[in-house]
PDB file of C-alpha atoms and ligand atoms in Angstrom:
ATOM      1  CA  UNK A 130     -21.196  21.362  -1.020  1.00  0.00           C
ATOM      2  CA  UNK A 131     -20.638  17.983   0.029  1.00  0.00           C
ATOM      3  CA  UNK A 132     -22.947  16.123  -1.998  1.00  0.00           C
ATOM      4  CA  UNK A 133     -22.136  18.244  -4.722  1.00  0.00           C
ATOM      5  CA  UNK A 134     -18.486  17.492  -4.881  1.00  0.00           C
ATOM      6  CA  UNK A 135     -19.525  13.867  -4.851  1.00  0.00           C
ATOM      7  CA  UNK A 136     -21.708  14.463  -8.008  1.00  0.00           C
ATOM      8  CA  UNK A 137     -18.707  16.077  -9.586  1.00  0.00           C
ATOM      9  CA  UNK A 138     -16.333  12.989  -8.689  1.00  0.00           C
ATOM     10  CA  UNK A 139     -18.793  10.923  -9.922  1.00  0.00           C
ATOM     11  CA  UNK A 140     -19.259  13.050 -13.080  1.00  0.00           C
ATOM     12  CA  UNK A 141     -15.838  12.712 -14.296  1.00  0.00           C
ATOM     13  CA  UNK A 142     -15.213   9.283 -13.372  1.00  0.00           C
ATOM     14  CA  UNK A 143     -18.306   8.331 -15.681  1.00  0.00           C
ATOM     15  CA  UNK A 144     -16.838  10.597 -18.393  1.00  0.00           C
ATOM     16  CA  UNK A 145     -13.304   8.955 -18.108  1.00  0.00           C
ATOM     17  CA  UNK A 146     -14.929   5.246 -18.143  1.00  0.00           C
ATOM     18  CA  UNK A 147     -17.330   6.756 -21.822  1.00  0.00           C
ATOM     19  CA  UNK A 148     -14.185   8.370 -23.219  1.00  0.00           C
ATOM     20  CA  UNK A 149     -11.938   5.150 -22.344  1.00  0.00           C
ATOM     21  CA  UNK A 150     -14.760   2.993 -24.256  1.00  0.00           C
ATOM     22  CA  UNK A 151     -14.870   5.248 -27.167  1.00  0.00           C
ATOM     23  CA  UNK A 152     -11.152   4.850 -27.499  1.00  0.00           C
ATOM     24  CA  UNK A 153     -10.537   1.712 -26.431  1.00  0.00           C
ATOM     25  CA  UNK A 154      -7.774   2.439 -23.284  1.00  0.00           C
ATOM     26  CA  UNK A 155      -8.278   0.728 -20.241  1.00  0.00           C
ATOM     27  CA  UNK A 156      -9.520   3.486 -17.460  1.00  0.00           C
ATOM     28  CA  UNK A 157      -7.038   1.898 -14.696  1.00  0.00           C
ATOM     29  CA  UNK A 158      -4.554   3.412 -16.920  1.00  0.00           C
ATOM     30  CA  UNK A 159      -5.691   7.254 -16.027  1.00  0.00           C
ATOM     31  CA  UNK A 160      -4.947   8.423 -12.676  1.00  0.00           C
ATOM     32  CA  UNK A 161      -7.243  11.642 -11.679  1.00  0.00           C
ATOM     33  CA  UNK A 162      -4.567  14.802  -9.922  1.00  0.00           C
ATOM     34  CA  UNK A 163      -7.425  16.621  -7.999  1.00  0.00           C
ATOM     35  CA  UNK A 164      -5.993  19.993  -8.326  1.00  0.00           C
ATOM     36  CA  UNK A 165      -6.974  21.857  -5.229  1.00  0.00           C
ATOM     37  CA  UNK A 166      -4.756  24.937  -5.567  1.00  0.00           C
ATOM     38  CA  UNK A 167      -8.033  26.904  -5.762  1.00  0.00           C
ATOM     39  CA  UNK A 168     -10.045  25.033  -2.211  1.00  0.00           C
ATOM     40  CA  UNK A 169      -8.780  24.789   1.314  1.00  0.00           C
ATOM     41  CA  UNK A 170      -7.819  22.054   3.713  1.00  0.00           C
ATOM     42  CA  UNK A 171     -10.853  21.262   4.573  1.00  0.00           C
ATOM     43  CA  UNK A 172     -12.305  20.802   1.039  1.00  0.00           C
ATOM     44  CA  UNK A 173      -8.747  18.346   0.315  1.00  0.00           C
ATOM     45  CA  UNK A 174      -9.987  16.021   2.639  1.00  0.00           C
ATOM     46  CA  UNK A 175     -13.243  15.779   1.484  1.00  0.00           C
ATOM     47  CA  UNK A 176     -11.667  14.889  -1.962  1.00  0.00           C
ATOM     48  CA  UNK A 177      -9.988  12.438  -0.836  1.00  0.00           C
ATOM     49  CA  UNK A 178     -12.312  10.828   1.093  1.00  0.00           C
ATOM     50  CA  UNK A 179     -14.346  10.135  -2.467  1.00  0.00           C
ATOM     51  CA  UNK A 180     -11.661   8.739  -3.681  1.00  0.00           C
ATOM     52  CA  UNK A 181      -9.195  10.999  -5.456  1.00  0.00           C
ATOM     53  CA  UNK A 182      -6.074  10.318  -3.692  1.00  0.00           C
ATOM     54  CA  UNK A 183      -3.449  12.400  -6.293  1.00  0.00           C
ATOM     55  CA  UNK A 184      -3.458  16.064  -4.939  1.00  0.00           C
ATOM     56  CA  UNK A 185      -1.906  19.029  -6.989  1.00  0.00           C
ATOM     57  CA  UNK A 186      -0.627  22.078  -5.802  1.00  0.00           C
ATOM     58  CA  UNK A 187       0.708  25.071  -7.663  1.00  0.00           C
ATOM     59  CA  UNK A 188       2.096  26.678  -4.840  1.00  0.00           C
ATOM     60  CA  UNK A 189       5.203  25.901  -2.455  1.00  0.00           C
ATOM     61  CA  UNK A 190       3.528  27.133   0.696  1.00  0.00           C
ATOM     62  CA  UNK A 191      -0.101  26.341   0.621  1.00  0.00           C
ATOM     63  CA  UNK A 192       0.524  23.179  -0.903  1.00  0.00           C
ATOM     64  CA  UNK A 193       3.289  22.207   2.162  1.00  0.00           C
ATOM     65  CA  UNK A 194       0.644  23.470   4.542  1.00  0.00           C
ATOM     66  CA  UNK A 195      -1.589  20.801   3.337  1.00  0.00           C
ATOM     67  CA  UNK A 196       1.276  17.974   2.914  1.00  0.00           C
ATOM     68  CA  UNK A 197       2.035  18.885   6.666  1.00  0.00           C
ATOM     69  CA  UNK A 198      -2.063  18.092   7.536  1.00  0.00           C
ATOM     70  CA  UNK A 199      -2.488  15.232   5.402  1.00  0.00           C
ATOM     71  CA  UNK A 200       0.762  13.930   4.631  1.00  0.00           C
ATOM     72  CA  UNK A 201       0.770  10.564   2.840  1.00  0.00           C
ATOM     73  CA  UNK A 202      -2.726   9.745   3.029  1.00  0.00           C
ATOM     74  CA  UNK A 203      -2.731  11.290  -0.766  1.00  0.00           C
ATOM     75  CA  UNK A 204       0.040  11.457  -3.402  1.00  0.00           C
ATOM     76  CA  UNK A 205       1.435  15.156  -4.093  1.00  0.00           C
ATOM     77  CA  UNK A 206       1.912  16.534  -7.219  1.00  0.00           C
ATOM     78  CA  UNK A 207       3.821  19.992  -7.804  1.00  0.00           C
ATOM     79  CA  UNK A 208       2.111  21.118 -11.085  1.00  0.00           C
ATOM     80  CA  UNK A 209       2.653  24.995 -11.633  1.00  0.00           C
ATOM     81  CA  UNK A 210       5.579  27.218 -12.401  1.00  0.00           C
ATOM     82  CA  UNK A 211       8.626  26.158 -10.215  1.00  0.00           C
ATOM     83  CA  UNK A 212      11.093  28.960  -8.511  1.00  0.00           C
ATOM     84  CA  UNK A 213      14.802  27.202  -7.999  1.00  0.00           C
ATOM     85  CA  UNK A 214      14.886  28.613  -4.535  1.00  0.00           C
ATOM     86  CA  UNK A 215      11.282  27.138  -3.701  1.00  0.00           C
ATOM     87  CA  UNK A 216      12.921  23.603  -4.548  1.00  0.00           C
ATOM     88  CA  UNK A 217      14.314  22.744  -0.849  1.00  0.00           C
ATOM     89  CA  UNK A 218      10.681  23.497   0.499  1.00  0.00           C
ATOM     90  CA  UNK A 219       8.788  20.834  -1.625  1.00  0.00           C
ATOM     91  CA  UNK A 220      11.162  18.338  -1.780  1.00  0.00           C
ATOM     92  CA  UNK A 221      10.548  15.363   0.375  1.00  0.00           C
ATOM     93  CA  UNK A 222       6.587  16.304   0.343  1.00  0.00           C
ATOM     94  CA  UNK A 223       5.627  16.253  -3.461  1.00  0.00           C
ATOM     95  CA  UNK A 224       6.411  12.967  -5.122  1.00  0.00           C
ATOM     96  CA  UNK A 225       5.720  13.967  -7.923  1.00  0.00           C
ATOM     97  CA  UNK A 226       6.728  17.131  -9.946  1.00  0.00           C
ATOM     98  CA  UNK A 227       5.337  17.954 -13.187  1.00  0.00           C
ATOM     99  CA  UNK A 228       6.848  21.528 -14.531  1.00  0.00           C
ATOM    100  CA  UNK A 229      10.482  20.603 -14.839  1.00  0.00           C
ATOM    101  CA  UNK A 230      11.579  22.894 -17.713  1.00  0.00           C
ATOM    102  CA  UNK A 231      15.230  24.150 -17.627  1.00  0.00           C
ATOM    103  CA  UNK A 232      18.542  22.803 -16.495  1.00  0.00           C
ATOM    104  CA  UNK A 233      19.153  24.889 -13.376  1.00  0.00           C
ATOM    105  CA  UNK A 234      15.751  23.314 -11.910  1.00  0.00           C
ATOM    106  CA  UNK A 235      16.958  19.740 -12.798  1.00  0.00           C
ATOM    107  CA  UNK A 236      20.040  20.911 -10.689  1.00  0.00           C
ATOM    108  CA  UNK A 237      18.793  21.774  -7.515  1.00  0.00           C
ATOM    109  CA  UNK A 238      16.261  19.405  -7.658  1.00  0.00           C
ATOM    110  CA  UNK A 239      18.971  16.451  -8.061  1.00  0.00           C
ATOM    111  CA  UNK A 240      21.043  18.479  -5.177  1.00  0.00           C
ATOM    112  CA  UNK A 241      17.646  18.615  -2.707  1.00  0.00           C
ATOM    113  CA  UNK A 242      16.884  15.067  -3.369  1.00  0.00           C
ATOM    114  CA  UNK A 243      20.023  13.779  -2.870  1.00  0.00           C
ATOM    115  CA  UNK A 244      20.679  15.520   0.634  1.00  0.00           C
ATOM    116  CA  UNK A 245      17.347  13.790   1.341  1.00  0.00           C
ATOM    117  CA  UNK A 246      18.633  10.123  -0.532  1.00  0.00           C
ATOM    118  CA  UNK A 247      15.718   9.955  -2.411  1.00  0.00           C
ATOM    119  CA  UNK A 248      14.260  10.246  -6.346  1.00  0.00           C
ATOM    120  CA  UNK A 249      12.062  12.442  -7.485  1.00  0.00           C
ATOM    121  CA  UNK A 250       9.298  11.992 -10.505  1.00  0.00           C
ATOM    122  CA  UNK A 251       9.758  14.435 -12.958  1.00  0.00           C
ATOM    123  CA  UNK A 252       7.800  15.196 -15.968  1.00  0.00           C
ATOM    124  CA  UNK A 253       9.592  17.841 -18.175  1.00  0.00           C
ATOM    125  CA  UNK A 254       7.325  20.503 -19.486  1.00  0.00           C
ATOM    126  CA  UNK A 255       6.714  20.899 -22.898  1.00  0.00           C
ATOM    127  CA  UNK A 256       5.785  23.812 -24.886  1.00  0.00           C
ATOM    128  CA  UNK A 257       4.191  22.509 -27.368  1.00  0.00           C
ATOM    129  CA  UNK A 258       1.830  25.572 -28.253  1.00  0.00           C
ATOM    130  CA  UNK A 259       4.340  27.946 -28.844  1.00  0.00           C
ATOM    131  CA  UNK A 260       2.200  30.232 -26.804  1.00  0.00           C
ATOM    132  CA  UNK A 261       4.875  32.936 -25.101  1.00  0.00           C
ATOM    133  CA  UNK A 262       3.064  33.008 -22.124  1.00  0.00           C
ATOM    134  CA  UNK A 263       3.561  29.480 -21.415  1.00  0.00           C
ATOM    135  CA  UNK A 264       6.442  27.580 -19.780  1.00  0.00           C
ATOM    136  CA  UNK A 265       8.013  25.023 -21.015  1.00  0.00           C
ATOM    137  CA  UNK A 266      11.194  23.492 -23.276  1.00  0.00           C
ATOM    138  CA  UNK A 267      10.728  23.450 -26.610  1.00  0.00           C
ATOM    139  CA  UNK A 268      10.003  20.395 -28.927  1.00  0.00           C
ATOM    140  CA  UNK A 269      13.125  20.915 -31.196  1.00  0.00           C
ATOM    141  CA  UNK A 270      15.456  21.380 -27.661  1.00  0.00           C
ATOM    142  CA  UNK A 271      13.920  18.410 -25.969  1.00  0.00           C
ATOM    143  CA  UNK A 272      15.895  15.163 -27.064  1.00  0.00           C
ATOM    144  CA  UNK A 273      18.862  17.641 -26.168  1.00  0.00           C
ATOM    145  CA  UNK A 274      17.257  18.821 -22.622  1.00  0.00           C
ATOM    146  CA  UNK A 275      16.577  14.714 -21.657  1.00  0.00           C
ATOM    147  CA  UNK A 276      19.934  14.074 -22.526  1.00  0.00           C
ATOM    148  CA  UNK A 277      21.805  16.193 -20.077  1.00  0.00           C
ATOM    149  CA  UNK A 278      18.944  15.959 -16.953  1.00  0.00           C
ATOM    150  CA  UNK A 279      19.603  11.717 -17.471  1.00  0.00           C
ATOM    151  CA  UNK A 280      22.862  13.086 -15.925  1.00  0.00           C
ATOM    152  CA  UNK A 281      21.065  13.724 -12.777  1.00  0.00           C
ATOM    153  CA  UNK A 282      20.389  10.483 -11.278  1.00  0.00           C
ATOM    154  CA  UNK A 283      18.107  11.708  -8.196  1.00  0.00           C
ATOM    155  CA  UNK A 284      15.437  12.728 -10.976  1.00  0.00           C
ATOM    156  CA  UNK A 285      13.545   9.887 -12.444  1.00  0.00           C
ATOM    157  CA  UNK A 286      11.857  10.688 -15.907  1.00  0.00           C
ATOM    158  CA  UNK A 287       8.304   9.895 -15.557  1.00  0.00           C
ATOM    159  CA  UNK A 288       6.947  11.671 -18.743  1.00  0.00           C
ATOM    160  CA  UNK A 289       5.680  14.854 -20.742  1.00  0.00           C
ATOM    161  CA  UNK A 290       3.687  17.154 -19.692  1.00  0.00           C
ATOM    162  CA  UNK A 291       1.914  20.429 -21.198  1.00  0.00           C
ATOM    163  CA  UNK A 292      -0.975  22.579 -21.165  1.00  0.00           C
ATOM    164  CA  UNK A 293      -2.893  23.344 -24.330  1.00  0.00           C
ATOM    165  CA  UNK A 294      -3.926  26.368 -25.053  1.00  0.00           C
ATOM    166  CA  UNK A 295      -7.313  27.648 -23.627  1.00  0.00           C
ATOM    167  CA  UNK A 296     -10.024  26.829 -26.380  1.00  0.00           C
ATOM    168  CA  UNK A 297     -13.707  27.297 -26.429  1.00  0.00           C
ATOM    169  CA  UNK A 298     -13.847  24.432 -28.645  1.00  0.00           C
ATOM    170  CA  UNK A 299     -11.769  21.429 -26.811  1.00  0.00           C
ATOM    171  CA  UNK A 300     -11.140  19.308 -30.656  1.00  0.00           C
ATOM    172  CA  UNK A 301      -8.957  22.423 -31.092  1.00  0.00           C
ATOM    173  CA  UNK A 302      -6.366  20.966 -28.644  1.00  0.00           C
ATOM    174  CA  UNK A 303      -6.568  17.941 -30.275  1.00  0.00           C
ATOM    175  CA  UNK A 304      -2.829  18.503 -32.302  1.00  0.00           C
ATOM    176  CA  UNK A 305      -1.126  19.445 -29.337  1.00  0.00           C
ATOM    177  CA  UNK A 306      -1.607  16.363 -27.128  1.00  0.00           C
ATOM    178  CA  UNK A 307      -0.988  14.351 -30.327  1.00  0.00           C
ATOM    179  CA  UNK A 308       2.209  16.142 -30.510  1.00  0.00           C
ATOM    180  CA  UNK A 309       3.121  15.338 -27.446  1.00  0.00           C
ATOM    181  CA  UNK A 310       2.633  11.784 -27.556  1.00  0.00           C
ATOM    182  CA  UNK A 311       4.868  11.672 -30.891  1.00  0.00           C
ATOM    183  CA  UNK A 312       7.317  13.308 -28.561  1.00  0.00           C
ATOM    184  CA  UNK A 313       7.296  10.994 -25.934  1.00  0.00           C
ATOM    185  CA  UNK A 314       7.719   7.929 -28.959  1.00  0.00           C
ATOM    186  CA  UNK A 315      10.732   9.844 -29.932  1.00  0.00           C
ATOM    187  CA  UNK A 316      12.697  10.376 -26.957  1.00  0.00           C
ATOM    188  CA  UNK A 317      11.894   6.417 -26.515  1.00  0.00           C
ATOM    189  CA  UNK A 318      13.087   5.738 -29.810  1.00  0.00           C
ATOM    190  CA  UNK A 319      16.229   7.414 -29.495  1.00  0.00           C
ATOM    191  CA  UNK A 320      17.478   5.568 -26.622  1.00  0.00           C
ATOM    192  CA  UNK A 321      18.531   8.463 -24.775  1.00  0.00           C
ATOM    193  CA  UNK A 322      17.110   7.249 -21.012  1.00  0.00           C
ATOM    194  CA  UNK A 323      18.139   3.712 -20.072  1.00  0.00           C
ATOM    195  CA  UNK A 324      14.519   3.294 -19.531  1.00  0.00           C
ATOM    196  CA  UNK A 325      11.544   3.896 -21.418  1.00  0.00           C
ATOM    197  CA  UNK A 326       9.309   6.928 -20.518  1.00  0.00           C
ATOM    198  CA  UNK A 327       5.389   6.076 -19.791  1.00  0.00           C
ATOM    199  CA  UNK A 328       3.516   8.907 -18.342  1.00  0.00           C
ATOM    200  CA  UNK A 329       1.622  11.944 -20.867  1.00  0.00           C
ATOM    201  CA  UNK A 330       0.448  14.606 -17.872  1.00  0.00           C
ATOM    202  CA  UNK A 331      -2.298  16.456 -20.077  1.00  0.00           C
ATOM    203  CA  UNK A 332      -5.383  17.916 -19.923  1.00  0.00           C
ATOM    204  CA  UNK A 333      -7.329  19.805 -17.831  1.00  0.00           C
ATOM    205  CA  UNK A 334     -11.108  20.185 -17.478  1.00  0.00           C
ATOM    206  CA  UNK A 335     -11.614  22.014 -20.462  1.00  0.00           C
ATOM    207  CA  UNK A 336     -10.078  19.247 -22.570  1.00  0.00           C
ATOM    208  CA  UNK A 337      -9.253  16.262 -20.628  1.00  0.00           C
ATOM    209  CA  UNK A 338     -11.374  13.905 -22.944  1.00  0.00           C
ATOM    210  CA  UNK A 339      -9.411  14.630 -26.053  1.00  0.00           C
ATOM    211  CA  UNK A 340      -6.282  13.978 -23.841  1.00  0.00           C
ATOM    212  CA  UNK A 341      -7.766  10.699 -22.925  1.00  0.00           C
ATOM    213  CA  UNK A 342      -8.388   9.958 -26.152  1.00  0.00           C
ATOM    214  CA  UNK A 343      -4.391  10.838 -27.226  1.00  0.00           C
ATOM    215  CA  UNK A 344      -2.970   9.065 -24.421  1.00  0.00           C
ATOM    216  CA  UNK A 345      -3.172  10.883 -21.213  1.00  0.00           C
ATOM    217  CA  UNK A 346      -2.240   8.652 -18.462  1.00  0.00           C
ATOM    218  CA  UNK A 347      -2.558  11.766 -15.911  1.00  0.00           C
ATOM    219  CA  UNK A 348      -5.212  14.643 -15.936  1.00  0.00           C
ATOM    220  CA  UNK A 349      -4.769  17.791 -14.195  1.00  0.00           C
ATOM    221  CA  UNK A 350      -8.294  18.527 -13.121  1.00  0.00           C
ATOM    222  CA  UNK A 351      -9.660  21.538 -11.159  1.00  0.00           C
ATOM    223  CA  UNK A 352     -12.395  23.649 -11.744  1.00  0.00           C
ATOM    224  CA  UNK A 353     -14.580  20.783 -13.304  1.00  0.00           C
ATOM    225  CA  UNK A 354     -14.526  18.881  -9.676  1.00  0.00           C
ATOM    226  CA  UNK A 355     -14.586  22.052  -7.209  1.00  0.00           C
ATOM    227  CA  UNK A 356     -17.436  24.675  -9.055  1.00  0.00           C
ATOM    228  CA  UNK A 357     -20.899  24.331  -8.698  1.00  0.00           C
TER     229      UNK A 357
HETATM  230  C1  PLP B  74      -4.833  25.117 -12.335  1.00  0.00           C
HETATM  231  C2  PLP B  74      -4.122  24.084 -13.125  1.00  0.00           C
HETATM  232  C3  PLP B  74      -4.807  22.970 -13.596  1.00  0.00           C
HETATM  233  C4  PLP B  74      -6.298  22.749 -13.412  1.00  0.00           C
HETATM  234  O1  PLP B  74      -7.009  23.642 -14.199  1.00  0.00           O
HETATM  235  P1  PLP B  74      -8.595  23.507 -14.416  1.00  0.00           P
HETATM  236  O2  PLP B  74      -8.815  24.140 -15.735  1.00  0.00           O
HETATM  237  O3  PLP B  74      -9.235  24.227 -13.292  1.00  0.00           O
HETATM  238  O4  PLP B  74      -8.922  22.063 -14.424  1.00  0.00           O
HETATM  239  C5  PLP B  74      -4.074  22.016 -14.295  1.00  0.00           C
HETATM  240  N1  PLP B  74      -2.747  22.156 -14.514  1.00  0.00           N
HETATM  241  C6  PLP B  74      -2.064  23.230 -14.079  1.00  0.00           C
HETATM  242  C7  PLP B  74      -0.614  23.322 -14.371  1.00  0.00           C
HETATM  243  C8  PLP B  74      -2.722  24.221 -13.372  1.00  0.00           C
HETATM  244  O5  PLP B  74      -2.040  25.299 -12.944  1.00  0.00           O
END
């Protein structure tokens, strides 16, 4: 198992450096979230220990059980579907959180941070797809959505993120990343942060090289690092 996870590591680190030359980004500008919602504790630590030191975790307990073993040897990431009233048990532990997608999340996150006098790294979710069974704001209610979380000042806008739809054929995702890049240029453009906005968290291991090659600066990647 061991040396096999290595391989894997090593895998997609070559893959990142060959997509990064193809499309001429620098690799130091894609950070790797090891999502290990699907191994245990033991199996974290070994991913960290080859290097990967961004975690994600879909869920509020297993992923605090971990934060409370490892704490901030690694960087946490809260990457799946969000409940409000799960808010006050991640806060504090994940420094980042990727799935912020409607107004009474941005709320109680800003409340939880501030009783804690900190920020929190948000990425709103997009739903760029259109699929119904994905989460997300939509593109046309975005600029609109932006504007009222800049409001909360205990949430720091890091970025988009989405997930593309699952495709046999990754190229097919292609138009979705893209879109969300244009997305990101927009809500820059428009001026409605005081600061610009950086971070594109997409793709996953079905399609993290087209992200890479439409601007991903954070992949979400799980399956292609823990099967065999
Ligand atoms: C599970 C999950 C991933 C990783 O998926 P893989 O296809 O296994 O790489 C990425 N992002 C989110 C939001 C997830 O829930």
């Amino acid at each position: 198992m061991n040396k096999l996870l290595a391989d894997n590591v090593q895998d997609v680190n070559e893959k990142i450096q060959q997509v990064c030359m193809k499309s001429n980004r620098n690799p130091e500008e894609i950070k790797v979230i090891a999502v290990t919602k699907y191994v245990d504790l033991e199996i974290t630590k070994k991913i960290l220990d080859l290097g990967l030191l961004h975690i994600g975790e879909n869920r509020s307990e297993q992923g605090s059980a971990k934060y409370e073993a490892i704490g901030d040897k690694a960087i946490w990431h809260f990457i799946g579907n969000l409940q409000t009233r799960k808010v006050k048990e991640i806060i504090g532990k994940f420094e980042y959180i990727h799935s912020l997608d409607r107004l009474s999340l941005a709320m109680e996150i800003d409340k939880r941070a501030k009783q804690q006098n900190i920020k929190v790294k948000c990425f709103v979710q997009v739903n760029v797809s259109g699929e119904e069974s994905k989460s997300g704001v939509k593109p046309e209610d975005l600029t609109q959505f932006i504007k009222t979380i800049a409001e909360y000042d205990s949430i720091e806008v890091m970025g988009l993120m989405t997930m593309a739809p699952h495709y046999e054929e990754s190229e097919l995702t292609r138009p979705i990343f893209r879109r969300l890049k244009e997305l990101l240029n927009i809500i820059n453009e428009s001026k409605i942060l005081n600061y610009q906005i950086k971070e594109l968290s997409m793709g996953m291991s079905n399609d993290y090289e087209v992200a890479i090659e439409e601007g991903a600066t954070f992949v979400r990647l799980g399956s292609v690092l823990f099967e065999n």
